[in-house]
PDB file of C-alpha atoms in Angstrom:
ATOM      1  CA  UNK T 102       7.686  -9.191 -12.985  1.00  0.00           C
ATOM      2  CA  UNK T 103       6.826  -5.734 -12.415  1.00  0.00           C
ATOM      3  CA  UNK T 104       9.573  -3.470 -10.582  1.00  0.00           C
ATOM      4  CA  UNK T 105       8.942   0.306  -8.773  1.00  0.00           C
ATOM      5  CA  UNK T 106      11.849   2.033  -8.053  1.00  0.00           C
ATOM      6  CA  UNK T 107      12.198   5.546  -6.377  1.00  0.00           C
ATOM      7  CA  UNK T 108      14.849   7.630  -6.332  1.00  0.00           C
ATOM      8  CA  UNK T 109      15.915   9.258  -4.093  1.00  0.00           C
ATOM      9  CA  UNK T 110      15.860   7.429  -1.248  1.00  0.00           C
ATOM     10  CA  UNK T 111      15.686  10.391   0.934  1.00  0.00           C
ATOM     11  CA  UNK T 112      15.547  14.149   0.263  1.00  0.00           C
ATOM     12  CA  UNK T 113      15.935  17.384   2.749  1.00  0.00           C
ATOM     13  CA  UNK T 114      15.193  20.719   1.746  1.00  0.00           C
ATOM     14  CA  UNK T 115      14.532  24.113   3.055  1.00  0.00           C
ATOM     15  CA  UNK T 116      11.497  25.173   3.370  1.00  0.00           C
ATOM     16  CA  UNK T 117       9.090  26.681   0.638  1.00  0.00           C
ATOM     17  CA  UNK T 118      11.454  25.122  -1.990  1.00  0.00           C
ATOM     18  CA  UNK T 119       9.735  23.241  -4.838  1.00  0.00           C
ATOM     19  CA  UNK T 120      10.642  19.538  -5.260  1.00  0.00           C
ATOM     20  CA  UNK T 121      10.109  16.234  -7.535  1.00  0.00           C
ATOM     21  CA  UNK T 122      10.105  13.096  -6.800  1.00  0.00           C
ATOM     22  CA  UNK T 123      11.027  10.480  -8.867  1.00  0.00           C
ATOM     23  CA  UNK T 124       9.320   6.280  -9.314  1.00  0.00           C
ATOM     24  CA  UNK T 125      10.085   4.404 -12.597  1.00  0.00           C
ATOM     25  CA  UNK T 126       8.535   0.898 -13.118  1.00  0.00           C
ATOM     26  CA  UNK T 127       9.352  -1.332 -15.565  1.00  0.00           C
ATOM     27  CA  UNK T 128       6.756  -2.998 -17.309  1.00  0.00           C
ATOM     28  CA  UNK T 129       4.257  -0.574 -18.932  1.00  0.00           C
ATOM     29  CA  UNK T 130       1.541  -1.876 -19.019  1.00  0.00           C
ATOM     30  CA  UNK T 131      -0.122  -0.671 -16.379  1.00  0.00           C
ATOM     31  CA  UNK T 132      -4.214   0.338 -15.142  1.00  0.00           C
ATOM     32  CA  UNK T 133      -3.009   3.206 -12.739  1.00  0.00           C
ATOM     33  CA  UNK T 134      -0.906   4.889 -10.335  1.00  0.00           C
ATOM     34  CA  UNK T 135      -0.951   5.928  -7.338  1.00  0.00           C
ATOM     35  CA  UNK T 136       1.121   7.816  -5.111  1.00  0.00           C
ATOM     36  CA  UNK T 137       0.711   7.807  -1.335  1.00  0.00           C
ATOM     37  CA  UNK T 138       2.464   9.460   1.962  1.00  0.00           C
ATOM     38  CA  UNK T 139       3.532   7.576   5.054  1.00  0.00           C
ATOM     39  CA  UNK T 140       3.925   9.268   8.543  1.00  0.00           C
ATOM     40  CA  UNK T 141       6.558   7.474  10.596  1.00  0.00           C
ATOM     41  CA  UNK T 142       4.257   4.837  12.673  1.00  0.00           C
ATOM     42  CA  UNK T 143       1.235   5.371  10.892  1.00  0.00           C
ATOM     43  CA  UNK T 144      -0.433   4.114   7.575  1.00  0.00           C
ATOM     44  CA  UNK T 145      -0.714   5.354   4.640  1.00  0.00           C
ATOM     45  CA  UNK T 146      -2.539   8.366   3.161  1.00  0.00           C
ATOM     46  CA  UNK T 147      -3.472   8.253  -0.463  1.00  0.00           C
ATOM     47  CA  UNK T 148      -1.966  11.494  -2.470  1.00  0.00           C
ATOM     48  CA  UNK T 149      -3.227  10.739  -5.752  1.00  0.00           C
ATOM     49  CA  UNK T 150      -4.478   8.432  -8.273  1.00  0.00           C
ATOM     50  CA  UNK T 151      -3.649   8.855 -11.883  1.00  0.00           C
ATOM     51  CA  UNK T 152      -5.293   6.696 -14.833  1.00  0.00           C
ATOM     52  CA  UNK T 153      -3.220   4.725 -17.325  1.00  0.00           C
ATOM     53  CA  UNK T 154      -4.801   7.422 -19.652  1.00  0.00           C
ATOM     54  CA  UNK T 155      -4.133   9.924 -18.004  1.00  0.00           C
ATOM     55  CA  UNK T 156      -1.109  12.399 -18.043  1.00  0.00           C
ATOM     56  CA  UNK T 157      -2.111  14.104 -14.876  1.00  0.00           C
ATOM     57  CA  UNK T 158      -3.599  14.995 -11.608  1.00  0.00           C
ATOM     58  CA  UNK T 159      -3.792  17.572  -9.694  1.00  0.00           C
ATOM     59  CA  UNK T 160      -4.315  17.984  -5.793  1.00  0.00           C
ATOM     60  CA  UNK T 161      -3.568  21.422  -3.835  1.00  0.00           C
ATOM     61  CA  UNK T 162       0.514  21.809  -4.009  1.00  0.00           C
ATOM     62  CA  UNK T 163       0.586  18.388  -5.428  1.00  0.00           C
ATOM     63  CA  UNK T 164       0.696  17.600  -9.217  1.00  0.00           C
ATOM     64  CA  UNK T 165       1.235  13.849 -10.307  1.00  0.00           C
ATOM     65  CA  UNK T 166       2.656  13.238 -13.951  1.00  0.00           C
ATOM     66  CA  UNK T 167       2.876  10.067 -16.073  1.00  0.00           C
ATOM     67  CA  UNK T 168       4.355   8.410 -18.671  1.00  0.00           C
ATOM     68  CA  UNK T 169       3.517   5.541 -19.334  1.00  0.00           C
ATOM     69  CA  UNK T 170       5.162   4.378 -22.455  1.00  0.00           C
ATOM     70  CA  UNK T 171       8.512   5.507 -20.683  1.00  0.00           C
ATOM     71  CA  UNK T 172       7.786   3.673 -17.299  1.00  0.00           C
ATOM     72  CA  UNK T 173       8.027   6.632 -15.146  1.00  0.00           C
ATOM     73  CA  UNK T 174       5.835   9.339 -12.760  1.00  0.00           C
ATOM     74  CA  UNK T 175       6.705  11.805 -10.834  1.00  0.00           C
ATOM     75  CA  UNK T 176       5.558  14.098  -8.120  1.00  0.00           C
ATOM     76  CA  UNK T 177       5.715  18.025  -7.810  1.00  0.00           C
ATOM     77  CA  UNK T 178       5.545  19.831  -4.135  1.00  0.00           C
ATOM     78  CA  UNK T 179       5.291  22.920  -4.725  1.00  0.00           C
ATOM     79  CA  UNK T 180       5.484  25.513  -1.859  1.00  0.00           C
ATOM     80  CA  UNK T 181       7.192  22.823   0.662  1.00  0.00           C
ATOM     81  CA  UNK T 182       5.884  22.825   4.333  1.00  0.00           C
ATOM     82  CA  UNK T 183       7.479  21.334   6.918  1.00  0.00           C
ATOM     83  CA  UNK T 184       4.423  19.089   7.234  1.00  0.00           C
ATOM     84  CA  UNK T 185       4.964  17.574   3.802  1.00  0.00           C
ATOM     85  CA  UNK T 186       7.791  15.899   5.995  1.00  0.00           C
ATOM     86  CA  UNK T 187       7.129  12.141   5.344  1.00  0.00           C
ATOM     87  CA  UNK T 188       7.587   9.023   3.368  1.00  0.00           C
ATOM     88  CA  UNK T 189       5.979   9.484  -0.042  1.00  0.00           C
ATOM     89  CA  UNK T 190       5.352   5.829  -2.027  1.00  0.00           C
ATOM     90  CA  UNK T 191       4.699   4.670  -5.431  1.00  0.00           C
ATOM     91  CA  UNK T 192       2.758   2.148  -6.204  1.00  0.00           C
ATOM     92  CA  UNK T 193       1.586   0.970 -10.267  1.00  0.00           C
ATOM     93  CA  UNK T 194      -1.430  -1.225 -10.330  1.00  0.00           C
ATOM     94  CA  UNK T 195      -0.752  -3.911 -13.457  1.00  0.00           C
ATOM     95  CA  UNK T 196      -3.612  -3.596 -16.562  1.00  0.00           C
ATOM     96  CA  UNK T 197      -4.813  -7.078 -16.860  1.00  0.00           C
ATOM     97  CA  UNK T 198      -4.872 -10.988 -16.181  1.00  0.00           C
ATOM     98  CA  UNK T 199      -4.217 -12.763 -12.678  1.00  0.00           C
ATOM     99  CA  UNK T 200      -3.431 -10.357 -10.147  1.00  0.00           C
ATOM    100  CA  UNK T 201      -4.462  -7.344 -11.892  1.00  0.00           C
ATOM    101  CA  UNK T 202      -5.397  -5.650  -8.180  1.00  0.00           C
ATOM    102  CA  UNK T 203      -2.195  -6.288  -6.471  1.00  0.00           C
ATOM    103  CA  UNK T 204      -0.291  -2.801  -5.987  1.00  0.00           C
ATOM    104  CA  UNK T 205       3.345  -3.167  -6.551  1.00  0.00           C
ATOM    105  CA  UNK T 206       5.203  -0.775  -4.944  1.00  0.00           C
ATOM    106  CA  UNK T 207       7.971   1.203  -4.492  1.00  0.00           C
ATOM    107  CA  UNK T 208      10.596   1.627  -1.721  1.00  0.00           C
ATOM    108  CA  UNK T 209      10.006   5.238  -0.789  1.00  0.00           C
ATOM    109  CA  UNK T 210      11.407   8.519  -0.718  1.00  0.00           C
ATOM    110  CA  UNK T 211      11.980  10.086   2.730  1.00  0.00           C
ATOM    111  CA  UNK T 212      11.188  13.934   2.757  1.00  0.00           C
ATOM    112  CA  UNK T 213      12.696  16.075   5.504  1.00  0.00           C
ATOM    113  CA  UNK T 214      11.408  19.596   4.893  1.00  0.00           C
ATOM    114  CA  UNK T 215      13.805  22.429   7.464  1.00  0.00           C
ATOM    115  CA  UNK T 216      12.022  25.109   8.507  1.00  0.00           C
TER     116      UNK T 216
ATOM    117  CA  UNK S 846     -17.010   7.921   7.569  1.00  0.00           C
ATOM    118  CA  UNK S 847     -14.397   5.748   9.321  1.00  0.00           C
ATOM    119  CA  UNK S 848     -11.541   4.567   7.291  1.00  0.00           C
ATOM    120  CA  UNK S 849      -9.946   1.446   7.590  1.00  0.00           C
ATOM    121  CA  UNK S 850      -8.805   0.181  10.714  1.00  0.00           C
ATOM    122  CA  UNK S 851      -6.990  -2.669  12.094  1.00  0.00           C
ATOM    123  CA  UNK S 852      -5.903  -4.166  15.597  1.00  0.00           C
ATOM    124  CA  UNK S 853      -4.249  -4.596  17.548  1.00  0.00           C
ATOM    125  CA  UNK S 854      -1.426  -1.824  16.460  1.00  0.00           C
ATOM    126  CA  UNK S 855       1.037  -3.825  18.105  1.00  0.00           C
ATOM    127  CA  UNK S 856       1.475  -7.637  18.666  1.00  0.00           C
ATOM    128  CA  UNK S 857       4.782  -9.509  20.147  1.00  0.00           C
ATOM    129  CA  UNK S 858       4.844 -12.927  20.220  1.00  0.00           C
ATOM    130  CA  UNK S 859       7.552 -15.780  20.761  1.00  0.00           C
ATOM    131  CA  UNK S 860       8.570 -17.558  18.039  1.00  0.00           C
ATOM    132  CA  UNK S 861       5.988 -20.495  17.687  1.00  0.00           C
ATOM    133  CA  UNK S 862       3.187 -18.895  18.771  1.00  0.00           C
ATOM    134  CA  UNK S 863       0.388 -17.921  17.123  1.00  0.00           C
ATOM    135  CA  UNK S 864      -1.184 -14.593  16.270  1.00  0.00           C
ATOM    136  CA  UNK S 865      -3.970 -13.041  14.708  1.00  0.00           C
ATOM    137  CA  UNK S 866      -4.897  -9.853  13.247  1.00  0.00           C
ATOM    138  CA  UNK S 867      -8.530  -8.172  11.837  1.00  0.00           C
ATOM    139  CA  UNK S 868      -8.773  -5.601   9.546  1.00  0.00           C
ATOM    140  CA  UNK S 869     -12.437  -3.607   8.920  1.00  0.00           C
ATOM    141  CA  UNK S 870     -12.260  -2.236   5.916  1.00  0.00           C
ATOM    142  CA  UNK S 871     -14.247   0.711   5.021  1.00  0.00           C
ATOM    143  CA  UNK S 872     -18.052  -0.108   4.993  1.00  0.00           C
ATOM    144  CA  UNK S 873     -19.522  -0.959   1.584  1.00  0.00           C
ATOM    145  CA  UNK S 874     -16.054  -1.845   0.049  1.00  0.00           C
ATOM    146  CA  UNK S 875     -15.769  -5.018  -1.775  1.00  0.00           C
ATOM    147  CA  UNK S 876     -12.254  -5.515  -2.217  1.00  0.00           C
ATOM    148  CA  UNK S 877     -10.106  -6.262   0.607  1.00  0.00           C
ATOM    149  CA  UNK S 878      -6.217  -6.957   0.620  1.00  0.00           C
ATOM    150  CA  UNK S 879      -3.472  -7.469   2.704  1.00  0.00           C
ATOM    151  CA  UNK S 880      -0.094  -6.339   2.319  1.00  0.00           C
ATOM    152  CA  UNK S 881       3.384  -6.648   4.114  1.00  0.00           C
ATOM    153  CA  UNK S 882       6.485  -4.442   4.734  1.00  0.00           C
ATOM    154  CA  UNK S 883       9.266  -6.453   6.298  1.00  0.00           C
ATOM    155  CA  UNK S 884      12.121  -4.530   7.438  1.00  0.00           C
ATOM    156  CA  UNK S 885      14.616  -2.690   4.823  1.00  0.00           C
ATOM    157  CA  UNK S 886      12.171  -4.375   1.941  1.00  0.00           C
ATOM    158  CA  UNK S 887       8.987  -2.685   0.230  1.00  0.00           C
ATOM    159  CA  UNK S 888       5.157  -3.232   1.526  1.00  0.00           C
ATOM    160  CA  UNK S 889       4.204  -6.517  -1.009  1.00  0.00           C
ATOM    161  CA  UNK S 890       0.305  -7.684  -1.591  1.00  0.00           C
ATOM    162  CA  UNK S 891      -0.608 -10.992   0.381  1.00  0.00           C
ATOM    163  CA  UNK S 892      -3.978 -11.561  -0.696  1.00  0.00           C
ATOM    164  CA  UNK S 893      -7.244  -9.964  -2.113  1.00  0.00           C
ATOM    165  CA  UNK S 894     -11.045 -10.784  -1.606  1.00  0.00           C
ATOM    166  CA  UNK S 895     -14.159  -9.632  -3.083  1.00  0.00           C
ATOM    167  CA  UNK S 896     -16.744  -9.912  -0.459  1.00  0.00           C
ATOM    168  CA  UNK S 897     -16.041 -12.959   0.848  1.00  0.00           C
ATOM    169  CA  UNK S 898     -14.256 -14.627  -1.756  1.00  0.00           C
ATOM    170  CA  UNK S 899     -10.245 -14.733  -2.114  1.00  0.00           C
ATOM    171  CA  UNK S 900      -9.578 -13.594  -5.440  1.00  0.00           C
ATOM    172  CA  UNK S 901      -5.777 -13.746  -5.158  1.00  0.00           C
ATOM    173  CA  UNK S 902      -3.945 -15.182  -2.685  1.00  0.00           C
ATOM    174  CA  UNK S 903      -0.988 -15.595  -4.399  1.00  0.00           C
ATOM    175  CA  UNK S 904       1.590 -13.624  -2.313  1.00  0.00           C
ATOM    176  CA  UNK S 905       0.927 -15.198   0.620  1.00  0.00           C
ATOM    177  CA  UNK S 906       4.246 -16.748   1.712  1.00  0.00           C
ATOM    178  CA  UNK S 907       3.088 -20.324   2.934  1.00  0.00           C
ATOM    179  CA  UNK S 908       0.690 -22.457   4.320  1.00  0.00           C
ATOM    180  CA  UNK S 909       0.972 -20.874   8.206  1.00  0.00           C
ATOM    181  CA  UNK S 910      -0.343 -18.019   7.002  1.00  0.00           C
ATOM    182  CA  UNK S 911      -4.555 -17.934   6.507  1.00  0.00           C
ATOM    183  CA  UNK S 912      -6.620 -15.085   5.784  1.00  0.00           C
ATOM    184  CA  UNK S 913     -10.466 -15.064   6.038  1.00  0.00           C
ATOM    185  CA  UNK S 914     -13.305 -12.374   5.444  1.00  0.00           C
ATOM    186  CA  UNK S 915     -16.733 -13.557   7.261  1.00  0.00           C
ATOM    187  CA  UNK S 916     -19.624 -12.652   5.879  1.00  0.00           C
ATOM    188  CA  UNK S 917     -17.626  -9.960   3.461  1.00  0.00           C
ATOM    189  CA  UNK S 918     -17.077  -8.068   6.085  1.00  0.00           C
ATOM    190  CA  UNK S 919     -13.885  -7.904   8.517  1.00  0.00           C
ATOM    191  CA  UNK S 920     -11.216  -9.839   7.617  1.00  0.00           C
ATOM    192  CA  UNK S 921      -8.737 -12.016   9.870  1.00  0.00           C
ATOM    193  CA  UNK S 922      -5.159 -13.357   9.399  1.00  0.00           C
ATOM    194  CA  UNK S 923      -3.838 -15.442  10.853  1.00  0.00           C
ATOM    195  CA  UNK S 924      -0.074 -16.676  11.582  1.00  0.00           C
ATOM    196  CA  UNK S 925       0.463 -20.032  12.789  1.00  0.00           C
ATOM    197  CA  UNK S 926       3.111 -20.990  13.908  1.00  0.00           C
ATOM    198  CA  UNK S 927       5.008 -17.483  13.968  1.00  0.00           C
ATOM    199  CA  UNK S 928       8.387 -17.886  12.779  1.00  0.00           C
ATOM    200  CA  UNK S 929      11.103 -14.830  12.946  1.00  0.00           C
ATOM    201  CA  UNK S 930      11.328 -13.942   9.133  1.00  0.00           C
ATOM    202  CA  UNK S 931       7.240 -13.117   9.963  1.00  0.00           C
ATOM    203  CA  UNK S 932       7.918 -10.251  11.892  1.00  0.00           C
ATOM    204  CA  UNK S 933       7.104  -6.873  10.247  1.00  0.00           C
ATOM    205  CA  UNK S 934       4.143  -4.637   9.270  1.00  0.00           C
ATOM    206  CA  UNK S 935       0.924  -5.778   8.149  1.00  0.00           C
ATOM    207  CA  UNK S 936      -1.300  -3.589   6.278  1.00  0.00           C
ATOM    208  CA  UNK S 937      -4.973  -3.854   5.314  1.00  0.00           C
ATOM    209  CA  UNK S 938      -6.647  -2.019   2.188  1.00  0.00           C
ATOM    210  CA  UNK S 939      -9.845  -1.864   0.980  1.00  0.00           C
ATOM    211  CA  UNK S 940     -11.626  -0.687  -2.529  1.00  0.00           C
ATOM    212  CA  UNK S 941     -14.666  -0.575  -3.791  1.00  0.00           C
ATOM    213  CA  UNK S 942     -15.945  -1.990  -6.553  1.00  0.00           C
ATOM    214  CA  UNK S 943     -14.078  -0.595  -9.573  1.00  0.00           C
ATOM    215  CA  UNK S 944     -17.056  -0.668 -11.632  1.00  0.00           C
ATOM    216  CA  UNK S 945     -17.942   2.707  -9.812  1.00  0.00           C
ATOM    217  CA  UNK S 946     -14.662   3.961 -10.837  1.00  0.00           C
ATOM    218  CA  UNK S 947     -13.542   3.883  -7.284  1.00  0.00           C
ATOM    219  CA  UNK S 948     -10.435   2.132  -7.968  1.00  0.00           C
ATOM    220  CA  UNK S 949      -8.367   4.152  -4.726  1.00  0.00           C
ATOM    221  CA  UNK S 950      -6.917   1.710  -2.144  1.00  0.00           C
ATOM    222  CA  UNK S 951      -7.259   3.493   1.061  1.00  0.00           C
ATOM    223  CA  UNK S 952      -5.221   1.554   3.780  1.00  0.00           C
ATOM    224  CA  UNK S 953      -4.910   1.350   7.494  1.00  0.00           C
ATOM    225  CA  UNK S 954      -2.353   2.084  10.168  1.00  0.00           C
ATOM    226  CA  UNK S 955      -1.144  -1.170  10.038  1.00  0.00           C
ATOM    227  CA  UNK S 956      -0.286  -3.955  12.642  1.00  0.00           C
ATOM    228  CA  UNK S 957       3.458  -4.010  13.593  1.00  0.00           C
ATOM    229  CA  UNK S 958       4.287  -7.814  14.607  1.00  0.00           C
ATOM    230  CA  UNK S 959       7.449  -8.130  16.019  1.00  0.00           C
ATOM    231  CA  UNK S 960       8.271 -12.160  16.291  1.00  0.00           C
ATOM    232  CA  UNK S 961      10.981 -13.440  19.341  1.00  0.00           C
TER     233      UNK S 961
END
């Protein structure tokens, strides 16, 4: 049974300060990834989508990395706003047989970016 | 182009009662899915349709729970009788076909169903 795990579980920092953010999963055979942002009360916003073979993807501040064979992405901010302020969510998509478009996902990380 | 929406944003209900949701996905998606985030635990996958067709409906939780997708468009689900443990957010999703390579999930705001 598949497994996402972020850590941490929440993160502040000052503005215009680069960050990572951290999901490991434990079974590795995956299709793709995909990492999304939350707004407290909303839904939520798709970030990126990265390929099982892929390494990574690139949007604006945001990069997106993977390894797969290790069981773990992460995701840059560079250049932190205060509107990157948010829940940001992992989710791995598994590679094959029954179920193979359920998204499995992670608990979060809660970003507080002081201006 | 609209995204996916749901309604109502908010629904509380009385234990025993019965509610139901709809979700329009984005238009010309195939896939569909539901998902759930109760309280304190990660958003989990319900169910999944192509078109009209449940594909996987093995997350749903038990048999008061039933999900359906007229006509491969909207999609309802439906809680009956509402019991406390149901109470949380209910998220809809839609994809299209991943033959185009379109594989994204894009979701929607999400119904928040608070249970009494």
């Amino acid at each position: 049974k598949q497994e996402v795990t972020q850590i941490p579980a929440a993160l502040s920092v000052p503005e215009g300060e680069n960050l990572v953010l951290n999901c490991s999963f434990t079974d590795s055979a995956i299709y793709n990834l995909q990492w999304f942002r939350q707004d407290p009360g909303k839904g939520l916003t798709s970030l990126l989508l990265i390929q099982s073979s892929q390494r990574e993807q690139t949007s604006g501040r945001l990069n997106a990395s993977l390894d797969k064979s290790s069981g773990r992405s992460t995701l840059y901010i560079a250049a932190s706003q205060p509107g990157d302020s948010a829940t940001y969510l992992c989710a791995v998509r598994p590679g094959s047989g029954a179920g193979s478009y359920q998204l499995t996902f992670g608990k979060g990380t809660k970003l507080s970016v002081i201006p | 182009e609209a995204g996916v929406t749901q309604f109502p944003s908010h629904s509380v209900i009385e234990k025993g009662q019965t509610v139901t949701l709809r979700c329009d996905p984005i238009s010309g998606h195939d896939n569909l899915y539901w998902y759930r985030r109760v309280m304190g635990k990660e958003i989990k996958f319900l169910l999944h349709f192509v078109k009209e067709s449940k594909q996987d409906e093995s997350g749903m939780p038990n048999n008061r729970f039933l999900a359906e997708r007229t006509g491969g468009t909207y999609s309802t689900l439906k809680v009956q009788p509402a019991e406390l443990e149901d109470s949380g957010v209910y998220f809809c999703a839609s994809s299209q076909d991943w033959r185009g390579g379109q594989e994204t999930q894009y979701f929607g705001p999400g119904t928040r169903l608070l249970v009494l």
